[in-house]
XYZ file of C-alpha atoms in Angstrom:
378
model
C 23.282 -19.370 0.113
C 21.922 -15.647 0.646
C 19.598 -14.401 -2.065
C 21.923 -12.206 -4.684
C 21.633 -8.534 -4.136
C 20.630 -6.798 -7.224
C 22.919 -3.849 -8.737
C 18.965 -2.539 -9.151
C 15.622 -3.733 -8.242
C 12.983 -1.834 -9.854
C 10.355 -4.675 -8.700
C 11.311 -3.118 -5.228
C 10.019 0.253 -5.640
C 7.256 -0.793 -8.486
C 5.602 -2.624 -4.903
C 5.962 0.768 -2.957
C 3.781 2.421 -5.345
C 1.552 0.062 -7.016
C -1.123 1.458 -6.693
C -0.624 4.982 -7.855
C 1.620 3.250 -11.421
C -1.383 0.980 -11.837
C -4.015 3.688 -11.874
C -1.526 6.006 -14.243
C -1.277 3.276 -16.325
C -5.137 1.896 -16.787
C -6.054 5.966 -16.923
C -3.811 5.711 -20.533
C -4.939 2.224 -22.126
C -8.938 3.561 -21.413
C -8.395 6.127 -23.295
C -6.409 5.135 -25.680
C -4.054 7.708 -26.644
C -0.820 6.135 -26.357
C 1.497 8.649 -28.347
C 1.246 12.239 -27.322
C -1.361 12.041 -25.206
C -2.716 13.872 -21.985
C 0.133 12.255 -19.471
C 2.933 13.625 -22.235
C 1.351 16.787 -21.550
C 1.482 17.025 -18.395
C 4.435 15.352 -17.688
C 6.434 18.260 -19.962
C 5.488 21.365 -17.748
C 6.276 19.174 -14.427
C 9.854 18.304 -15.599
C 10.494 22.228 -16.734
C 9.326 22.948 -12.803
C 11.375 20.535 -11.255
C 14.784 21.512 -13.163
C 13.794 25.247 -13.287
C 13.701 25.636 -16.883
C 11.276 27.448 -19.007
C 11.164 24.211 -21.782
C 11.386 20.484 -20.740
C 10.704 18.259 -23.995
C 10.117 14.648 -23.645
C 11.485 11.667 -26.006
C 11.701 8.461 -26.354
C 15.332 7.594 -24.619
C 18.684 9.477 -23.532
C 20.273 8.945 -26.363
C 17.903 10.366 -28.358
C 17.985 13.484 -25.843
C 21.082 13.372 -26.623
C 20.983 13.319 -30.619
C 18.205 15.839 -31.456
C 19.929 18.301 -28.960
C 23.369 18.150 -31.356
C 20.815 18.500 -33.911
C 19.003 21.552 -32.909
C 22.513 23.502 -32.188
C 23.440 22.298 -35.935
C 25.933 19.738 -35.804
C 26.666 18.928 -38.847
C 28.897 16.496 -40.576
C 32.654 16.933 -40.408
C 32.111 19.339 -37.271
C 34.052 18.467 -33.906
C 32.082 17.478 -30.451
C 34.248 17.606 -27.229
C 32.986 15.216 -24.733
C 34.441 12.142 -22.494
C 35.465 8.695 -22.965
C 34.714 7.405 -19.226
C 30.762 7.368 -20.024
C 28.159 4.817 -21.410
C 28.633 4.854 -25.802
C 25.996 7.084 -26.311
C 27.417 9.827 -25.373
C 29.983 9.357 -28.285
C 27.905 7.162 -30.304
C 25.327 10.212 -31.167
C 28.064 11.889 -32.383
C 29.542 9.737 -34.692
C 25.673 8.970 -36.223
C 25.213 12.664 -37.179
C 29.167 11.499 -39.078
C 30.272 14.391 -36.596
C 33.447 13.565 -34.785
C 34.276 12.982 -31.272
C 37.490 14.558 -29.736
C 37.652 13.143 -26.227
C 38.573 15.149 -23.125
C 40.662 13.856 -20.065
C 38.725 13.593 -16.827
C 39.268 14.589 -12.528
C 40.325 12.366 -10.733
C 37.959 12.604 -8.272
C 35.019 13.374 -9.585
C 35.364 11.505 -12.613
C 33.798 14.078 -14.657
C 35.479 16.632 -17.413
C 38.616 18.208 -16.763
C 37.388 21.456 -17.728
C 41.752 22.705 -17.571
C 42.363 20.159 -20.379
C 39.323 21.268 -22.180
C 40.633 24.828 -24.268
C 43.332 23.138 -26.148
C 40.878 20.808 -28.033
C 39.000 23.275 -29.306
C 39.341 23.726 -33.010
C 37.615 26.078 -35.790
C 35.626 22.824 -36.368
C 34.233 22.370 -32.684
C 30.803 23.513 -32.841
C 29.735 21.569 -29.838
C 30.916 20.448 -26.021
C 29.110 17.805 -24.568
C 30.211 17.325 -20.642
C 29.073 14.625 -18.725
C 27.511 14.508 -14.838
C 28.516 11.257 -14.401
C 27.510 8.667 -11.178
C 24.823 11.456 -9.915
C 26.906 14.386 -9.528
C 27.448 17.290 -12.036
C 30.404 18.113 -13.945
C 31.765 21.879 -12.893
C 29.895 23.542 -15.387
C 30.318 26.761 -15.017
C 34.174 26.567 -15.346
C 33.085 24.397 -18.819
C 30.850 27.123 -19.820
C 32.953 30.119 -19.496
C 35.286 28.494 -21.926
C 32.387 27.376 -24.111
C 31.280 31.212 -23.951
C 34.688 32.449 -24.817
C 34.800 30.606 -28.290
C 30.708 30.890 -28.314
C 30.185 27.107 -28.495
C 26.727 25.342 -27.031
C 27.460 23.172 -24.299
C 25.234 20.018 -23.518
C 25.308 18.383 -20.247
C 24.787 15.243 -20.602
C 22.558 14.080 -17.225
C 21.197 11.068 -17.722
C 22.497 10.465 -14.341
C 22.197 13.389 -12.715
C 18.459 14.599 -12.693
C 17.864 16.118 -9.719
C 21.651 16.531 -8.593
C 22.596 20.697 -7.780
C 25.305 22.425 -8.801
C 25.493 25.889 -6.955
C 21.984 25.942 -5.887
C 20.908 24.499 -9.981
C 19.261 21.755 -11.328
C 21.279 19.709 -13.475
C 19.595 20.091 -16.923
C 19.429 23.870 -16.054
C 23.556 24.266 -16.406
C 23.612 25.349 -20.072
C 22.412 25.771 -23.528
C 20.664 22.279 -23.485
C 20.323 19.412 -20.753
C 19.159 16.299 -21.729
C 18.718 13.304 -19.506
C 17.851 9.069 -19.230
C 14.332 7.564 -17.832
C 15.911 4.233 -18.364
C 14.995 1.643 -15.354
C 18.159 1.823 -13.543
C 18.282 6.088 -13.538
C 17.059 7.848 -9.947
C 13.985 8.839 -12.063
C 13.609 5.306 -14.117
C 10.675 4.323 -15.911
C 9.558 1.443 -17.061
C 10.831 1.014 -20.183
C 12.724 3.775 -22.513
C 12.060 7.481 -22.038
C 14.318 10.708 -22.080
C 13.330 14.587 -22.048
C 15.816 18.174 -23.059
C 15.774 21.304 -20.824
C 16.346 24.322 -22.336
C 15.670 28.342 -21.875
C 15.744 28.892 -25.096
C 12.327 29.104 -27.141
C 13.975 28.645 -30.648
C 15.780 25.328 -29.799
C 13.491 24.573 -27.612
C 10.568 24.908 -30.266
C 13.427 23.010 -33.214
C 13.553 19.959 -30.630
C 9.951 19.833 -30.764
C 9.791 19.372 -34.021
C 13.118 17.100 -34.418
C 11.945 14.545 -32.336
C 8.803 14.427 -34.161
C 9.916 13.660 -37.904
C 10.666 17.210 -38.418
C 6.785 18.809 -38.203
C 5.961 22.038 -37.969
C 2.307 20.964 -38.237
C 1.306 17.255 -39.379
C 2.316 16.936 -42.970
C 4.522 19.855 -42.863
C 8.019 19.026 -42.529
C 10.801 21.451 -41.868
C 13.473 19.562 -41.107
C 14.591 15.973 -41.597
C 13.638 14.371 -38.051
C 13.486 11.273 -36.075
C 10.838 9.174 -34.864
C 11.905 9.926 -30.970
C 8.325 10.524 -29.028
C 7.651 9.563 -25.597
C 5.197 6.687 -25.331
C 2.270 7.773 -23.206
C 2.122 4.868 -20.459
C 5.976 6.047 -20.043
C 5.141 9.778 -19.395
C 2.278 8.583 -17.309
C 4.589 5.947 -14.982
C 7.687 8.715 -14.709
C 5.318 11.634 -13.793
C 3.867 9.120 -10.937
C 7.544 9.015 -9.895
C 8.115 12.954 -10.188
C 5.734 13.282 -7.162
C 7.790 11.569 -5.216
C 11.386 11.825 -6.467
C 12.142 14.313 -3.303
C 11.876 10.964 -1.198
C 13.389 8.869 -3.914
C 16.775 10.995 -3.591
C 16.383 11.549 0.442
C 16.599 7.307 0.068
C 19.494 7.322 -2.317
C 21.503 9.463 -0.553
C 21.174 7.999 2.872
C 22.080 4.811 1.380
C 25.410 6.456 -0.125
C 25.874 8.217 3.306
C 25.607 4.667 5.050
C 28.630 3.489 2.839
C 30.092 6.275 3.278
C 29.970 6.171 7.125
C 31.397 2.310 7.173
C 33.872 2.078 4.688
C 35.640 5.133 5.698
C 39.410 4.586 6.281
C 39.914 0.982 4.619
C 43.174 0.692 3.441
C 42.950 -0.393 -1.016
C 40.001 1.322 -1.619
C 39.196 5.484 -2.153
C 35.251 6.003 -2.249
C 33.449 8.633 -3.862
C 33.454 12.578 -3.201
C 30.601 15.272 -3.930
C 32.401 18.370 -4.301
C 31.409 21.321 -2.594
C 28.344 23.269 -3.638
C 27.127 20.109 -5.355
C 24.620 17.611 -4.344
C 24.605 14.041 -6.097
C 21.768 12.154 -6.397
C 24.240 8.772 -6.790
C 23.082 6.774 -9.385
C 26.033 4.852 -8.787
C 28.359 4.057 -5.879
C 32.044 4.014 -7.457
C 35.114 3.097 -5.463
C 38.167 2.992 -6.522
C 40.883 -0.081 -5.561
C 44.436 0.140 -5.494
C 45.073 -1.241 -8.591
C 43.594 -3.311 -11.151
C 44.071 -6.538 -10.502
C 42.909 -5.342 -6.791
C 39.395 -4.175 -8.371
C 39.422 -7.563 -10.433
C 39.916 -9.111 -7.176
C 37.170 -7.697 -5.229
C 34.515 -7.786 -7.935
C 34.813 -11.375 -8.408
C 34.691 -11.959 -4.756
C 31.513 -10.079 -4.572
C 29.938 -12.126 -6.855
C 30.773 -15.254 -5.621
C 29.012 -14.180 -2.165
C 25.748 -13.032 -4.399
C 26.681 -9.309 -4.312
C 25.505 -8.080 -8.224
C 28.144 -5.454 -8.360
C 29.460 -3.844 -11.554
C 32.203 -1.913 -13.323
C 31.272 1.351 -15.260
C 33.183 1.322 -17.335
C 35.788 -1.029 -17.704
C 36.725 0.035 -21.154
C 36.719 3.875 -22.027
C 35.402 5.122 -25.410
C 38.753 5.640 -26.741
C 39.742 2.614 -26.886
C 36.151 0.987 -28.447
C 36.741 -0.942 -31.361
C 33.560 1.080 -33.371
C 36.167 4.486 -32.362
C 39.831 2.986 -33.939
C 39.330 5.023 -36.664
C 39.787 8.311 -34.325
C 43.476 7.397 -33.797
C 43.560 7.534 -30.296
C 46.873 5.616 -28.472
C 47.126 4.179 -24.909
C 48.451 7.383 -22.782
C 46.361 9.753 -24.749
C 44.008 10.047 -21.677
C 45.805 8.612 -18.884
C 43.111 10.121 -16.121
C 40.197 7.855 -18.037
C 42.574 5.010 -18.516
C 43.618 4.618 -14.663
C 39.999 5.124 -13.700
C 38.681 2.511 -15.842
C 40.800 0.301 -14.430
C 40.571 0.369 -10.996
C 36.494 1.897 -10.605
C 33.751 -1.004 -9.326
C 30.167 -0.014 -8.505
C 28.037 -1.311 -5.566
C 24.346 -1.292 -5.531
C 22.887 1.975 -4.307
C 19.289 2.087 -4.315
C 16.404 3.395 -1.946
C 15.270 -0.052 -1.451
C 18.326 -1.637 -0.164
C 17.947 -2.675 3.190
C 20.253 -1.523 5.802
C 20.837 -5.485 6.627
C 21.580 -5.969 2.895
C 24.037 -3.149 2.974
C 25.892 -4.312 5.969
C 25.747 -7.845 4.119
C 27.561 -5.862 1.085
C 29.824 -3.860 3.520
C 31.080 -7.238 5.418
C 31.906 -8.821 2.789
C 33.489 -6.219 0.943
C 35.747 -5.944 3.781
C 36.420 -9.383 4.083
C 37.520 -9.245 0.048
C 39.857 -6.386 0.585
C 41.472 -8.387 4.532
C 41.860 -11.555 2.008
C 43.354 -9.512 -1.050
C 45.673 -7.629 1.212
C 47.123 -11.405 2.839
C 47.819 -12.702 -0.728
C 49.368 -9.584 -1.859
């Protein structure tokens, strides 16, 4: 049997950058400043420059980045935050963790991001933030979302966990709203070797507040202005991410080439719909997401690919409004029709710069074979 092709294999990238990363880690081990070390202080302005914002504040992970951002804009218990249900649970989980209420907006059928035409109807006098997700590497339609939010004086927090480096009308993801957040989870386009995240803003007051909240609410040592969190980034992770940031343009280019190879070789296949990137946007291809014609076909193709040593994934098979932990919100089947349809048909192919053309062609041939077999049997 052929060797399994992993959904993501961080060891490959590490081998390519091994000397630089090993040296960066060793520098931290040598100086011993494992929390708030010099690498953290160096990384933040580098991230801010890359994104094009005044302030980048590193933190422990992408989930905490969202939570800190919500606290910074003043979301309180009983408030409402509008977001989407086709995403990883962190997006809505943090809203509930601070005893606010997630309100789910349906998504666009082509980009799988928040449908701004459905947004305004969900705004109430309890709405204190809007949190669109820039899913799979492509930003939401942030101008349209911001315009609605501005009319109601509501801050927008972009969940850019999967879109760091993507552009929208010439601006980077995380520089498109009141606050942008991202994740450096290992499988993300700019991934560390453990957890890590960051918040971005051009607002000086919000930046200072987020710095304090993520560090126990400290304004200075032993003096606490806010009830905060222990959400600092470890120095070793900062060293790794800073090293990889220097090569990130190359990483994004490789991911784009991987996606383009799929697009050119899977075009016009019956029964599947390939991802699109909207005009004036550039994706970083955190995932390569395909829609099958039906739930039955999706499940057949995923099973067939895995049986042939292609470790594909489904992101995300169960929308958040159907998760048990959100039962109390009272959503029912049909409330978010596009979300429910997408979750029933989407699946994701491996897409990262270290995949070889031979591996991609193997994936393509097995997928085509699976489509043919499914069609013959149905």
